[in-house]
Amino acid sequence: MEPSERERARQRDAHLGACSKGDPPGRADVIASWRRVSAAGVDPGGRPRIAPLDEAEVQRRRTHHGLDRITSELTPYLQSVVDGGHLVVVTDADGHVLWRMGRPGVRRFADDLGFVPGSEWTEGNVGTNAIGTALVLGEPVHIQGSEHFVESHARWGCSAAPLRDPWTDEVVGVVDISGPRTAMHPSVLATAAMASRLASMELLERHRRSLEELRTGSGHVLTRVSSPAAVVDRAGHVAATSGLLTQRRVALPDDLQPGVVHLAGLGDVVVEPLPGGWLLRGGPAEGPLAPRAVLDLTAEPSIEVVAESGAWTRRLTPRHAELLLALVGAGDTGLTAAALADEVFADPSRVVTVRAEMSRLRRVLGGLLLARPYRVAPTVDLEVRWPPSGTQLLPGASAPVVMRARGALARA
């Protein structure tokens, strides 16, 4: 039988009063959460200690892991929940609110609590709550009324389920259904959990389509390799193999770069970048291991990548050519998103646009480009082919990096 709100409030007050006679009664997971947030120094009468993220950062996080597309898939399924007076929220894996859907009244209620886009709804920031506690436990959680640690949240109820990417095994966010405690029932937790599963299935299907595209587009690569080899996606899932692998997935390090790499269960292999993934080659590493790339700006911009297994070429948009030109000039130190925005737009605030474009460019070039900061992988030998004169360099472009390059060509 569910405890009454009066009983929840009594249990909460007993914990905050630091009872000397053992644990106060109540759910074990809630009691454990109260202990954690007490130890973290959360003020039960306070407000969130961290200011919400700005709009540009919220937008960047929405595009990460494809969460922006997931929310559009969830909207039809959860419309009845919204019509019932609830607030539907999707957060990232750090607990930042990225997306809210609800009627004006419940949104205003949430605003009063600081439950706004960009806010960090973790245990360490706002105390016991369904989103933060679900992230800690890795399982669906319902927190009702006075089970919240912070007193102002006792008017609220919430059910949340972690959103896991089954392709990478990462928790990439949380699906939460919240509202005034009088409108919340524990059965809402099942709806949140189902929404999370539906979102995970959508992520899985997208990854499967991408793997099939990688298999179709790179199958010819294996025919040019004499040693055992395999084509894998960025998460290590095997698209195609010719004697190197028997398993369906190989563990790849997060900072994988082209060259000779020791992989668990495989030993030393030669890693080469492919569009959307990697080529892994076994056997002795003979000849030049570092791939060579040529950024051709003599006419329509393109990039050619030459590795031991062969070569591939991709046309580039003018914007991607500008970004690559800026990264070539930055060398091994690389550039932050703000610095890249300044180089391309003369506006360092355009970080959202830059990050979106770099995400697309990295999908094309794979491991040739690294992030944080953005830079060309140090194992890649990148050459630029320039046009005969500065006026022929990316005609029509006005990016500061292009203007400087035109001036340098004129002087040369």
XYZ file of C-alpha atoms in Angstrom:
412
model
C 0.000 0.000 0.000
C 1.319 3.411 -0.955
C 2.144 5.651 2.035
C 0.118 8.839 2.401
C 1.689 12.206 1.763
C 1.556 12.877 5.508
C 3.540 9.677 6.122
C 6.088 10.660 3.453
C 6.500 14.072 5.080
C 6.969 12.427 8.493
C 9.620 10.088 7.089
C 11.432 12.971 5.434
C 11.368 15.064 8.614
C 12.634 12.073 10.600
C 15.625 11.742 8.297
C 16.390 15.457 8.272
C 16.157 15.440 12.041
C 18.874 12.784 12.149
C 16.963 10.214 14.249
C 19.212 8.399 16.673
C 17.157 5.192 16.657
C 18.252 3.525 13.457
C 16.908 4.303 10.001
C 13.644 6.158 9.577
C 10.935 4.073 7.899
C 10.452 4.389 4.152
C 11.693 3.072 0.834
C 15.274 1.880 0.973
C 16.201 3.573 -2.311
C 14.849 6.909 -1.097
C 16.627 6.611 2.266
C 19.895 5.810 0.461
C 19.414 8.809 -1.818
C 18.784 11.078 1.169
C 22.069 9.901 2.672
C 23.926 10.635 -0.569
C 22.531 14.121 -0.997
C 23.054 14.935 2.682
C 26.702 13.956 2.323
C 26.925 16.097 -0.831
C 25.826 19.129 1.171
C 22.511 19.751 -0.579
C 20.446 22.321 1.322
C 16.916 20.959 1.907
C 15.609 24.517 1.881
C 17.699 25.696 -1.053
C 17.564 26.112 -4.810
C 19.740 24.638 -7.584
C 23.362 25.673 -7.065
C 24.360 25.634 -10.719
C 22.983 28.114 -13.252
C 21.193 26.572 -16.258
C 23.176 26.064 -19.445
C 22.777 28.747 -22.074
C 20.586 28.126 -25.099
C 23.523 27.441 -27.418
C 24.879 24.684 -25.171
C 21.421 23.163 -24.734
C 21.062 22.995 -28.515
C 24.467 21.357 -28.889
C 23.555 18.684 -26.360
C 20.231 18.059 -28.071
C 22.034 16.983 -31.225
C 24.453 14.718 -29.345
C 23.460 11.029 -29.555
C 20.533 12.091 -31.769
C 18.370 13.067 -28.794
C 16.740 15.832 -30.823
C 15.357 13.238 -33.229
C 14.305 10.943 -30.394
C 12.022 13.575 -28.918
C 10.123 13.888 -32.183
C 9.540 10.121 -32.098
C 8.250 10.256 -28.516
C 5.838 13.137 -29.015
C 2.925 11.123 -30.503
C 3.294 8.354 -27.913
C 3.273 10.771 -24.961
C 0.683 13.253 -26.194
C -2.016 11.719 -23.988
C 0.270 12.150 -20.971
C 0.669 15.834 -21.810
C -3.085 16.183 -22.311
C -3.505 14.728 -18.829
C -1.652 17.670 -17.301
C 1.834 16.184 -17.004
C 5.196 17.533 -18.086
C 7.344 15.294 -20.294
C 11.092 15.931 -20.071
C 14.148 14.481 -21.769
C 17.578 15.096 -20.232
C 21.095 14.181 -21.268
C 23.295 11.767 -19.328
C 24.435 14.611 -17.071
C 20.869 15.366 -16.022
C 20.547 18.625 -17.968
C 17.006 19.336 -19.125
C 17.101 19.455 -22.935
C 13.442 19.268 -23.904
C 10.082 19.839 -22.208
C 6.553 19.249 -23.419
C 3.524 20.230 -21.393
C 0.629 22.602 -21.058
C 1.334 26.204 -19.984
C 0.100 25.676 -16.420
C 2.411 22.753 -15.602
C 5.331 24.484 -17.354
C 4.844 27.541 -15.125
C 4.789 25.250 -12.078
C 8.065 23.706 -13.246
C 9.571 27.150 -13.852
C 8.871 28.044 -10.210
C 10.927 25.010 -9.167
C 13.829 25.916 -11.448
C 12.941 22.891 -13.613
C 13.805 24.745 -16.816
C 15.730 23.947 -20.023
C 19.436 23.715 -19.247
C 18.997 23.104 -15.512
C 20.961 20.225 -14.010
C 18.502 17.904 -12.305
C 20.977 15.638 -10.531
C 21.015 14.467 -6.934
C 24.126 16.502 -6.196
C 22.468 19.665 -7.477
C 18.786 19.495 -6.443
C 18.644 16.508 -4.088
C 16.571 13.354 -4.381
C 14.486 13.424 -7.561
C 13.467 10.866 -10.167
C 15.885 12.045 -12.876
C 18.974 12.270 -10.677
C 18.226 9.112 -8.732
C 17.511 7.157 -11.938
C 20.924 8.229 -13.241
C 22.578 7.015 -10.034
C 20.747 3.671 -9.923
C 20.535 3.052 -13.670
C 16.893 1.999 -13.374
C 13.401 3.559 -13.417
C 12.493 5.556 -10.310
C 9.312 7.193 -8.986
C 9.664 9.992 -6.414
C 6.476 11.353 -4.930
C 5.922 14.502 -2.897
C 7.929 14.535 0.322
C 10.213 11.788 -0.900
C 12.035 14.701 -2.518
C 14.883 15.968 -0.361
C 14.431 19.669 -1.109
C 11.359 21.039 0.647
C 10.076 23.129 -2.273
C 9.977 20.006 -4.445
C 7.534 18.259 -2.093
C 4.703 19.760 -4.164
C 5.955 17.763 -7.154
C 5.935 14.153 -8.318
C 8.071 12.533 -10.987
C 8.745 9.224 -12.712
C 11.932 8.748 -14.732
C 13.649 5.975 -16.670
C 17.229 5.991 -18.000
C 17.538 6.128 -21.772
C 20.207 3.641 -22.814
C 21.801 3.398 -26.247
C 21.808 -0.392 -26.784
C 24.461 -0.056 -29.498
C 27.107 1.460 -27.219
C 25.703 0.342 -23.835
C 25.834 3.983 -22.691
C 23.143 5.796 -20.746
C 22.593 8.818 -22.984
C 19.747 10.487 -21.131
C 16.557 10.151 -19.116
C 12.872 10.226 -20.008
C 10.870 11.849 -17.204
C 7.170 12.435 -16.576
C 6.465 15.006 -13.869
C 3.708 17.135 -12.439
C 2.012 18.346 -9.281
C 2.007 15.506 -6.782
C -1.793 15.394 -6.693
C -1.801 14.515 -10.407
C 0.955 11.906 -10.223
C 0.389 8.192 -9.695
C 3.110 5.506 -9.426
C 1.641 3.823 -12.520
C 3.089 6.710 -14.580
C 6.468 5.067 -14.022
C 5.484 2.275 -16.418
C 4.732 4.870 -19.095
C 8.123 6.542 -18.619
C 9.876 3.170 -18.787
C 8.019 2.219 -21.973
C 8.880 5.572 -23.570
C 12.524 4.975 -22.702
C 12.428 1.510 -24.299
C 10.801 2.889 -27.444
C 13.508 5.535 -27.711
C 16.211 2.899 -27.225
C 14.691 0.767 -29.984
C 14.740 3.768 -32.322
C 18.421 4.378 -31.540
C 19.170 0.724 -32.191
C 17.409 0.749 -35.550
C 19.342 3.828 -36.666
C 22.634 2.216 -35.717
C 21.706 -0.940 -37.628
C 20.955 1.094 -40.737
C 24.286 2.895 -40.399
C 26.143 -0.416 -40.032
C 24.466 -1.767 -43.150
C 25.474 1.367 -45.053
C 29.049 0.896 -43.832
C 28.964 -2.768 -44.907
C 27.690 -1.860 -48.363
C 30.010 1.063 -48.867
C 33.251 -0.529 -47.657
C 33.003 -4.163 -48.726
C 35.394 -3.572 -51.617
C 38.086 -2.459 -49.164
C 38.603 -5.991 -47.866
C 39.256 -7.297 -51.372
C 42.339 -5.071 -51.590
C 43.845 -6.279 -48.310
C 45.977 -9.416 -48.340
C 46.138 -9.830 -44.562
C 43.188 -10.680 -42.282
C 41.068 -7.562 -41.839
C 37.726 -6.223 -40.658
C 35.586 -3.138 -41.115
C 33.984 -1.860 -37.904
C 31.883 1.146 -36.989
C 32.943 3.692 -34.383
C 31.487 1.596 -31.571
C 33.403 -1.498 -32.730
C 30.493 -3.373 -34.317
C 31.700 -5.534 -37.185
C 30.334 -4.603 -40.607
C 32.505 -7.032 -42.595
C 35.500 -9.270 -41.927
C 37.945 -11.440 -43.836
C 39.421 -13.730 -41.235
C 40.411 -11.205 -38.562
C 37.391 -11.393 -36.263
C 34.881 -14.033 -35.238
C 32.982 -11.876 -32.719
C 30.348 -9.320 -33.640
C 31.991 -6.471 -31.751
C 35.505 -5.469 -30.746
C 36.379 -3.128 -27.874
C 37.865 0.104 -29.217
C 39.556 2.771 -27.104
C 37.795 6.126 -26.930
C 40.838 7.936 -28.337
C 41.461 5.532 -31.230
C 43.681 7.016 -33.955
C 45.148 5.659 -37.195
C 48.322 3.615 -36.836
C 49.388 0.498 -34.939
C 47.132 -0.107 -31.942
C 47.005 -2.934 -29.406
C 43.421 -4.159 -29.026
C 42.237 -6.609 -26.395
C 41.880 -10.093 -27.857
C 43.522 -9.100 -31.150
C 46.962 -7.863 -30.261
C 48.635 -5.314 -32.517
C 46.563 -4.297 -35.535
C 46.878 -1.554 -38.103
C 44.007 0.945 -37.884
C 42.935 2.965 -40.913
C 40.066 5.470 -41.068
C 37.025 4.832 -43.233
C 33.931 6.980 -43.751
C 31.804 6.093 -40.733
C 34.239 3.641 -39.152
C 37.609 1.908 -39.232
C 39.535 -0.732 -41.113
C 41.460 -3.091 -38.819
C 44.281 -5.091 -40.397
C 46.153 -7.930 -38.775
C 49.539 -9.372 -39.689
C 52.875 -7.591 -39.872
C 52.786 -3.834 -40.210
C 54.947 -3.204 -43.234
C 55.451 0.047 -45.104
C 54.033 3.445 -44.164
C 51.359 3.115 -41.499
C 50.191 6.707 -41.322
C 47.404 7.490 -43.764
C 47.926 10.439 -46.065
C 45.183 12.909 -46.846
C 45.073 15.530 -49.566
C 42.769 18.526 -49.180
C 42.256 19.642 -52.760
C 41.206 23.289 -53.089
C 42.214 23.743 -56.718
C 38.613 23.549 -57.920
C 35.566 22.006 -56.217
C 36.862 21.204 -52.731
C 37.447 17.524 -51.949
C 39.585 15.333 -49.752
C 41.388 12.164 -50.760
C 42.573 9.683 -48.143
C 45.318 7.259 -49.110
C 46.065 4.288 -46.861
C 47.725 0.924 -47.371
C 44.403 -0.687 -48.201
C 43.635 1.837 -50.912
C 42.252 5.325 -51.367
C 38.885 7.028 -51.112
C 37.702 10.515 -51.996
C 34.860 12.674 -50.720
C 33.601 15.984 -52.055
C 33.396 18.717 -49.432
C 30.947 21.543 -48.956
C 32.572 24.990 -48.954
C 31.858 25.236 -45.224
C 33.621 21.947 -44.504
C 36.556 23.086 -46.628
C 36.771 26.265 -44.547
C 36.733 24.269 -41.317
C 39.485 21.952 -42.547
C 41.544 24.911 -43.701
C 41.309 26.410 -40.230
C 42.304 23.121 -38.584
C 45.299 22.717 -40.908
C 46.521 26.142 -39.849
C 46.032 25.353 -36.162
C 48.367 22.345 -36.234
C 48.549 19.868 -33.364
C 47.157 22.342 -30.797
C 43.793 22.426 -32.569
C 40.946 24.879 -32.036
C 37.983 25.144 -29.694
C 34.489 25.481 -31.124
C 34.550 29.209 -30.334
C 37.910 29.663 -32.060
C 36.669 27.766 -35.115
C 33.535 29.933 -35.177
C 35.746 33.014 -35.151
C 37.822 31.638 -38.035
C 34.820 30.736 -40.180
C 32.093 33.234 -39.178
C 34.105 36.030 -37.521
C 31.728 35.368 -34.624
C 32.938 33.189 -31.723
C 29.372 32.852 -30.426
C 28.378 30.586 -33.356
C 29.516 27.476 -31.494
C 26.269 25.569 -32.069
C 26.620 25.874 -35.834
C 30.284 24.904 -35.731
C 29.681 21.856 -33.569
C 26.872 20.662 -35.828
C 29.051 21.071 -38.927
C 32.022 19.374 -37.269
C 29.790 16.476 -36.278
C 28.798 16.034 -39.932
C 32.389 16.398 -41.099
C 33.651 13.823 -38.595
C 31.007 11.367 -39.825
C 32.543 11.738 -43.284
C 36.203 11.631 -42.290
C 36.055 9.295 -39.310
C 39.249 9.142 -37.286
C 41.052 11.764 -39.340
C 39.633 14.416 -37.029
C 39.721 14.567 -33.244
C 37.687 16.677 -30.826
C 38.263 18.595 -27.593
C 39.888 20.534 -29.113
C 39.094 19.974 -32.778
C 42.245 19.001 -34.697
C 43.642 16.758 -37.396
C 44.840 13.470 -35.885
C 48.621 13.737 -35.402
C 49.140 10.379 -37.139
C 47.670 11.747 -40.377
C 49.877 13.418 -42.976
C 47.612 16.114 -44.427
C 48.622 18.029 -47.551
C 46.789 21.003 -49.067
C 46.639 21.519 -52.819
C 46.230 25.227 -53.493
C 44.822 26.918 -56.606
C 47.219 28.976 -58.740
C 45.948 32.286 -57.335
C 44.141 33.581 -54.294
C 41.096 34.634 -56.297
C 40.455 30.979 -57.179
C 40.444 29.828 -53.553
C 36.861 28.984 -52.544
C 35.255 31.728 -54.662
C 32.477 33.530 -52.873
C 33.729 32.598 -49.392
C 34.162 35.393 -46.859
C 35.513 33.420 -43.905
C 38.485 35.109 -42.184
C 40.578 31.956 -42.598
C 39.962 32.007 -46.362
C 40.729 35.717 -46.643
C 44.082 35.200 -44.920
C 44.894 32.236 -47.152
C 44.084 34.308 -50.265
C 46.445 37.006 -49.059
C 49.196 34.461 -48.452
C 48.758 33.036 -51.956
C 48.922 36.512 -53.456
C 52.150 37.256 -51.621
C 53.631 33.919 -52.658
